[in-house]
Structure formats: C-alpha cells, structure tokens
Amino acid sequence: MYKKFLFILSLAISSNSFSTEGMWVPGMINKLVSGNMKSMGMKVSLDALYAINNSSIKDAVVHFNGGCTSVLVSGQSLLLTNHHCGYSRIQAHSSLENNYLKDGFWAMSLKEELANPGMDATIIKEIRDITDMMLGDLSVEASEQERRAHLKAKSAELIEKTKEETGYDAYIKAFYHGNQYLLFVNEVFTDIRIVGAPPSSIGKYGFDTDNWVWPRHTGDFSVFRIYANADNKPADYSEENKPYQPKHFLPVNIQGVEENDFTLVYGFPGRTENYITEVETKNILETVNPLRLKMREASLSVIDEAMRKDELIKIQYAAKQSRISNAYKKWIGQTKGLVRHRVLDKKDSVENLFATRINDNPNWKSSYSTLIEEMEEIENAQLPLSVNRNYFIEFYYMGPEIFRFTEKYRELVAMCKDETVTDVAINAWVAEHSDNSGYFKNYNTSVDEDIMKAQIGYFVEDQKPIDFLNNLKSDKESLTEFVDRLYDESIFNSEESLKSFFDNFKRKNYKKIEADPAYDFSSRLAKFYSDVTRPELLKYVSKSDSLMREWMDAQMTVLPERTYSPDANGTLRITFGKVEGYEPFDGAEYAYYTTLDGVMEKEDPTNPEYNVPSRLKELYQNKDYGRYAHSTGEMRVAFVASNHTSGGNSGSPVIDTNGNLIGLNFDRTWESTMSDIMFNPTICRNISVDIRYVLFIMDKYAGAKHLVDEMSLISK
Ligand code: ASP
C-alpha cells in the first residue's frame, strides 16, 4: 500500500493549487512547492535551506527543550528564542531579591550566564526517508497489533544502526498518519545557559489580555547560549565547557520588513489535526473544548486572583499560570474561528465530494465506501472515554499540584511492601528524595487547595457514575469539607510536615502514606485512569489510527487537487508566506506591523499587564532608536505574515528572501488559532517580533551591546 501512497504523494502535490498552507519537511520539498516559494519571492536555494554535507540554514535552527524553537545567531552559539519559551527558566532563577521575571536579566560576560540543569537543545543533522525499510516487508494482512510490533522492532533496529554509523542520536516519526516514516539524525546539547531576558513588562507586555491577539506589542524574546566540551561536543554542565561553535548561524537583517515581503518560518511545530473528519471536529468544538475551558476557568480564577494580591505568589505561579492560560485562550479562539468560518460545513463538503467521486469509480467504491461511516462510529463510540481522559488531564495534570507531587511516593510504598527490597534500599530512597525545597519554593498551600475546590465539583459531577468516587467521602461530608480535610491532614502539604514524617522513617510507616488523604485521592485518580479509562480508550485508538491512515491515503487518491502537507508532529518544518495584514471581522482591517507608539498608547500604570518600564519610555521620548529604527524613523515592534505555524513554532526564526533573520515567530492571531484544524490563508496570520526591536532592547534598553556585537548584522 505504501508504494502506491508515495506515488500518490507526488501526484497530489504536483497538482497543488497555490497557497501558503503547509508545513513542509526540509530536504523533501517538491518542485511545485519550491516553485510557489520562488514565485512568492524566495531567492535562497533549497540547498541553502537544507544540506547534509555542507552547512545550511537548518544547522542554525534548534529545537529548544523539546517544546519551542530557537535560532543560532553567532559563532559563539548565541541562541534566540521567545521570552515565553525561556519563561520557566527565568522564573526558576527568580526570587524576591533577584526578580528576573520583573526586572529582566542580562549577563555582562560569559561568567555571568546561568546554567539550567535538565534543559536541552537539539540540532538536526540529517533527515532520511525510511518508509521502505519500515514498511517494506510488512505483510498486507498484518493486524494493527502486528503492525505496531513490527514498527517498534524496526525502529529500534534502525535507530541503533544509525547511532553506530553516525555517532549521533536518532529518532523516527510517522508522517501522513503512518503512510510515511522519516528518521532524524540529531545532536542533543545539555549545557544551555541563560544570557539575557527583558523584564516581563517588555517580554510579556500585554500578558493574558494580549496573548493570541493582534495588534500586538510584546518583545517576546530571551537569549541563551549552548555550551559544549573541549571537542565541541555535547556535555552536561561543567565550568570547563565552552560556547559551542555551530556549523552555521544566521546573519541578522536590520533593514526590516515591508508589506508583501517573502517570509520563511523554520521550526518545530508541535501538533496539527488538519485531516480529521467533520464528526471529530464537531466533538472537539462541542464537547472537548467546553470541558477543558470550564476546568481551566476554575483554576485560573484562583491563580489570577492570588497573583494579583501577592508579589511572592506572582513569582511562584507565573510559569504555571502561563501554561494553563495559554491553551485556555487558544481554545476559545479556535472555537470562534472554526464556527465563524463554517469549518464543519467545509469538512462536510470535502466528505461529500469524496463520496460522490468514489461512487463513480468501482475500485474506489469497493475500497472506501464504508470508510467515513466507520470513522464516525469509532469517533462517537470513544467520545465518553475521551471526556474521561480530558477530565483526568485537566484535574490531575493541570489542576492541584499535590496530586502530582505524591506520585513519586508510590514507588516508595511499593518498595516497602516488597519483601525482597532491603531496609537499606528504602533508607537510600528516602535520603535521595528528602530535598523537596525546589517544589515547595513555588507552592502555596491555599492556592492549591482553592484550585482543588474550584475544580472538584465539575469533576465529580461529570464522573459521578464511577464508583471510585464513592470512597472519597462519607455520605455527610461535602466536597468542600473533604478538600479541607485533605489539605489539613496530608503530610504532603508542607515541607515541614514532610520532613518530620521522613526524619525517622520506618518501613511500616508506608501504611501512613497510603492512608494520607492526598496520596490516596491521587492514587485512586491515577489508578482509575490507568486501569479503566486508558485500556478502553486504547482499544479504539488502534482502530481509529488504522482508519486515519487509510483516510489520509484515500483523500490523496480521490481528491488529488488538494494540498497535503504532513500534520505537525514536533519535527523540523519549513513554512512560507508573506508579510500581510488581514480583515479580522466585517468592517475591520489590520495593518501588518506595530510600533513603539502603540506600546505607549496601551500603557496603563494602574494595570500590571500594561506597565511600561521608565527606561523604555525615556528611549521613546528621545526617539533614541539608533540603527534599529525603520526607514520611516519609527521603532517597529512586531509584524504579521501568512505562514502556516503552530505551537512549537514559538521562537522560530523568520527568514527573509536571502536567508537572513528578520524576526522571531511567537504567536498567532486569535482568529487564526483554528489553523491547527483548518488553515485559511485569508485569515490565518503568525505574529513575529521584529528582530530590530530585539536588538534595540538588548543594546539601548539593557546596555548589552556586546551581545549585538557578537552577531553579524547586515542591512540590505
Ligand atoms: N504562542 C503560541 C504558543 O504558545 C505559538 C503558536 O501556537 O502559534 O504555542
């Protein structure tokens, strides 16, 4: 089947109509797509974008800690990414005395750069199409289970072989829902240090109100550096490490952008679902998104209020709040966009066209006549389980932290119960896990308790029929009383109680852990998910995966005139577009750029989201923009373009027609968050911070000109 698929792939794209839709795999861009890129203004060659033996732009594009993108801009591997991508690192180094979130941070020499244990940065060396090797000898009759086992064994074998052959790491990812497989040879660096970050009043200017919104005035950048050992190879943090010498870094174009300029975004988009059916889209819109929003609204109302009232809580919960509110607001925009642009109708007409065409072709009819119907059935049958799963995610993983904190003690309890485990091993475990100061530094018991109180009602109400909840409380105890008791009695609620419990820990004390109300509740939730919801869900997942694979193949066969770029899956992609504004709603038109004047217009000293630092005001008043001003004399802050991007593209380099850096992608407009499900070129816009604003803040605002001097600036 896959040989037929590859043939279809070339056919399908060769009849592609011109659009900026698509996240393309570098090194595998076909003539028609590259022709479109050229006709939109791209002058740089495909080889300059991606090469294996020579250095190319791909060597400067770095996967930032698995979730964002970053770009190398100097021979000493200065690394630019978004402020929101570096946020949790900046937060981790912040305290009331050294509040880098509030005041910013700038290392004035290599010595002052701050280490970030646990972080990584990955550079892709090569991308190989290994579909043949993965699927070549797979029997057409293989069941889904056999297929999985086959792919697992093949992956392990190919990864091992690649590692031996190249000396680098490797991973394999499925494309087109399992119709194609690519292998990524990569190098993972683990000594990544913070070099600089503006204050949040610049890097997060407009906070939640402006998040996902255009016009935007956020200087969303932070600066890191990759360190390597004496051989320029990845190594864990060591004082001896030196700045990594990259194969390539991007020159920075300070000429700026004009309307209709070509833009290329090179990065690691996380996840899109561009090929799901109408029914699945409907379920997301009507069932899944509303429940997620309800649960997050509950936790955010608690966190936001606590952060407003208390400066310490503001630091402690800054990164957590962003994690919750970012997707929360995105889902609202996504729902609005999908409804407004009648995506259900559009999906429906694609499915109708598909049905009409297969009716006229006996071969297609025999292969595909029940496909959509089967997909719908599976989707609707698994919906209640998907609801359970989403409640679990929202309550257990995104809700009160005490759930996740008690998790690790399950290992201790299991060890204590296991007669083959010695007391020495148990004591060693306790000693190894005795320092919980990192966790409690950012924990506030009443915030956590209030989050549980705010969410538990929804959770219980929806999951009521499930009998494990009967064990939570006696008949007379209300949910609020139950939560009060949980936090009052739990040893996991404070560093002191935990410490005194473990100071003289005896093996038999595991019973007390088991009886702890927070531990007990957390274990029940996790157990219910892993023993009941997940296994049931998995039964459907394997069937729906195989239908999706078929559906992808079928669409490309039957509707070859449509664009088929692979859904995002956290791998390196190129998207192209041009600098352009848009009409967000009837009667309104948005310009393609914003300026520092707009920052000042939004200023509101009474609203912490719109405070402007006095130094920035001074620079604005004196129009002291130096070489970073636009030709009109204004200081440009951000611009929008029509690149098809997603979460994970945060921090991606925005590259001009000649391969130079002109901005850092950091967001999409609210109207365009629908692009994770359907991209609409007239409305979908990605938002980037103008690179000149980044340099201006470093140089003029922060006095860190030495960093700008490390880069290679051009103006043409
Ligand atoms: N700002 C976005 C994010 O946080 C980037 C995007 O989705 O376009 O993931």
mmCIF file of N, CA and C and ligand atoms in Angstrom, residues 67-68 82 84 211-212 216 220 326 330 645-650 665-669 673 676 686-687, ligand 1:
data_model
loop_
_atom_site.group_PDB
_atom_site.id
_atom_site.type_symbol
_atom_site.label_atom_id
_atom_site.label_comp_id
_atom_site.label_asym_id
_atom_site.label_seq_id
_atom_site.Cartn_x
_atom_site.Cartn_y
_atom_site.Cartn_z
ATOM 1 N N GLY A 67 10.018 21.757 23.257
ATOM 2 C CA GLY A 67 8.689 22.347 23.057
ATOM 3 C C GLY A 67 8.666 23.604 22.211
ATOM 4 N N CYS A 68 9.806 24.249 22.054
ATOM 5 C CA CYS A 68 9.865 25.502 21.297
ATOM 6 C C CYS A 68 10.979 25.393 20.258
ATOM 7 N N ASN A 82 11.867 32.725 22.253
ATOM 8 C CA ASN A 82 10.879 33.643 22.827
ATOM 9 C C ASN A 82 11.069 33.786 24.336
ATOM 10 N N HIS A 84 8.529 33.697 26.256
ATOM 11 C CA HIS A 84 7.626 32.698 26.855
ATOM 12 C C HIS A 84 8.217 31.290 26.786
ATOM 13 N N ASN A 211 -2.340 38.069 24.769
ATOM 14 C CA ASN A 211 -1.901 36.775 24.239
ATOM 15 C C ASN A 211 -2.851 36.340 23.124
ATOM 16 N N TRP A 212 -2.316 35.829 22.029
ATOM 17 C CA TRP A 212 -3.084 35.397 20.849
ATOM 18 C C TRP A 212 -3.808 36.555 20.164
ATOM 19 N N ARG A 216 -0.306 43.607 18.356
ATOM 20 C CA ARG A 216 0.480 43.115 19.491
ATOM 21 C C ARG A 216 1.742 43.956 19.691
ATOM 22 N N ASP A 220 8.728 39.586 22.703
ATOM 23 C CA ASP A 220 8.749 38.204 23.214
ATOM 24 C C ASP A 220 10.047 37.477 22.824
ATOM 25 N N ASN A 326 -2.434 29.806 28.454
ATOM 26 C CA ASN A 326 -2.081 29.873 27.036
ATOM 27 C C ASN A 326 -3.024 29.010 26.191
ATOM 28 N N LYS A 330 -6.266 29.922 23.689
ATOM 29 C CA LYS A 330 -6.186 29.420 22.312
ATOM 30 C C LYS A 330 -7.468 28.665 21.945
ATOM 31 N N THR A 645 1.743 28.207 10.866
ATOM 32 C CA THR A 645 2.553 27.831 12.039
ATOM 33 C C THR A 645 1.672 27.222 13.115
ATOM 34 N N SER A 646 2.322 26.711 14.147
ATOM 35 C CA SER A 646 1.555 26.158 15.263
ATOM 36 C C SER A 646 2.365 26.291 16.553
ATOM 37 N N GLY A 647 1.807 25.798 17.668
ATOM 38 C CA GLY A 647 2.556 25.755 18.913
ATOM 39 C C GLY A 647 3.823 24.946 18.651
ATOM 40 N N GLY A 648 4.948 25.355 19.224
ATOM 41 C CA GLY A 648 6.216 24.684 18.917
ATOM 42 C C GLY A 648 7.009 25.519 17.930
ATOM 43 N N ASN A 649 6.274 26.316 17.111
ATOM 44 C CA ASN A 649 6.959 27.281 16.251
ATOM 45 C C ASN A 649 7.363 28.524 17.044
ATOM 46 N N SER A 650 6.967 28.577 18.301
ATOM 47 C CA SER A 650 7.386 29.702 19.132
ATOM 48 C C SER A 650 8.905 29.749 19.151
ATOM 49 N N ASN A 665 9.258 34.255 15.361
ATOM 50 C CA ASN A 665 7.838 33.918 15.430
ATOM 51 C C ASN A 665 7.447 33.687 16.896
ATOM 52 N N PHE A 666 6.307 34.229 17.345
ATOM 53 C CA PHE A 666 5.952 33.933 18.736
ATOM 54 C C PHE A 666 4.482 33.624 18.979
ATOM 55 N N ASP A 667 3.627 33.821 17.986
ATOM 56 C CA ASP A 667 2.211 33.608 18.278
ATOM 57 C C ASP A 667 1.421 33.559 16.979
ATOM 58 N N ARG A 668 0.127 33.317 17.119
ATOM 59 C CA ARG A 668 -0.795 33.514 16.008
ATOM 60 C C ARG A 668 -1.879 34.447 16.490
ATOM 61 N N THR A 669 -2.603 35.034 15.549
ATOM 62 C CA THR A 669 -3.714 35.889 15.956
ATOM 63 C C THR A 669 -4.853 34.982 16.426
ATOM 64 N N THR A 673 -6.126 30.739 15.282
ATOM 65 C CA THR A 673 -5.751 29.522 16.013
ATOM 66 C C THR A 673 -6.514 28.305 15.483
ATOM 67 N N ASP A 676 -4.845 24.969 13.454
ATOM 68 C CA ASP A 676 -4.439 23.625 13.891
ATOM 69 C C ASP A 676 -5.407 22.575 13.344
ATOM 70 N N ASN A 686 0.591 34.486 11.390
ATOM 71 C CA ASN A 686 1.518 34.264 12.501
ATOM 72 C C ASN A 686 2.101 35.612 12.932
ATOM 73 N N ILE A 687 2.398 35.728 14.221
ATOM 74 C CA ILE A 687 2.907 37.007 14.752
ATOM 75 C C ILE A 687 4.387 36.847 15.107
HETATM 76 N N1 ASP B 1 2.275 31.345 21.074
HETATM 77 C C1 ASP B 1 1.996 30.078 20.547
HETATM 78 C C2 ASP B 1 2.262 29.016 21.565
HETATM 79 O O1 ASP B 1 2.360 29.320 22.697
HETATM 80 C C3 ASP B 1 2.614 29.828 19.248
HETATM 81 C C4 ASP B 1 1.543 29.391 18.312
HETATM 82 O O2 ASP B 1 0.799 28.498 18.668
HETATM 83 O O3 ASP B 1 1.446 29.947 17.232
HETATM 84 O O4 ASP B 1 2.353 27.855 21.314
#
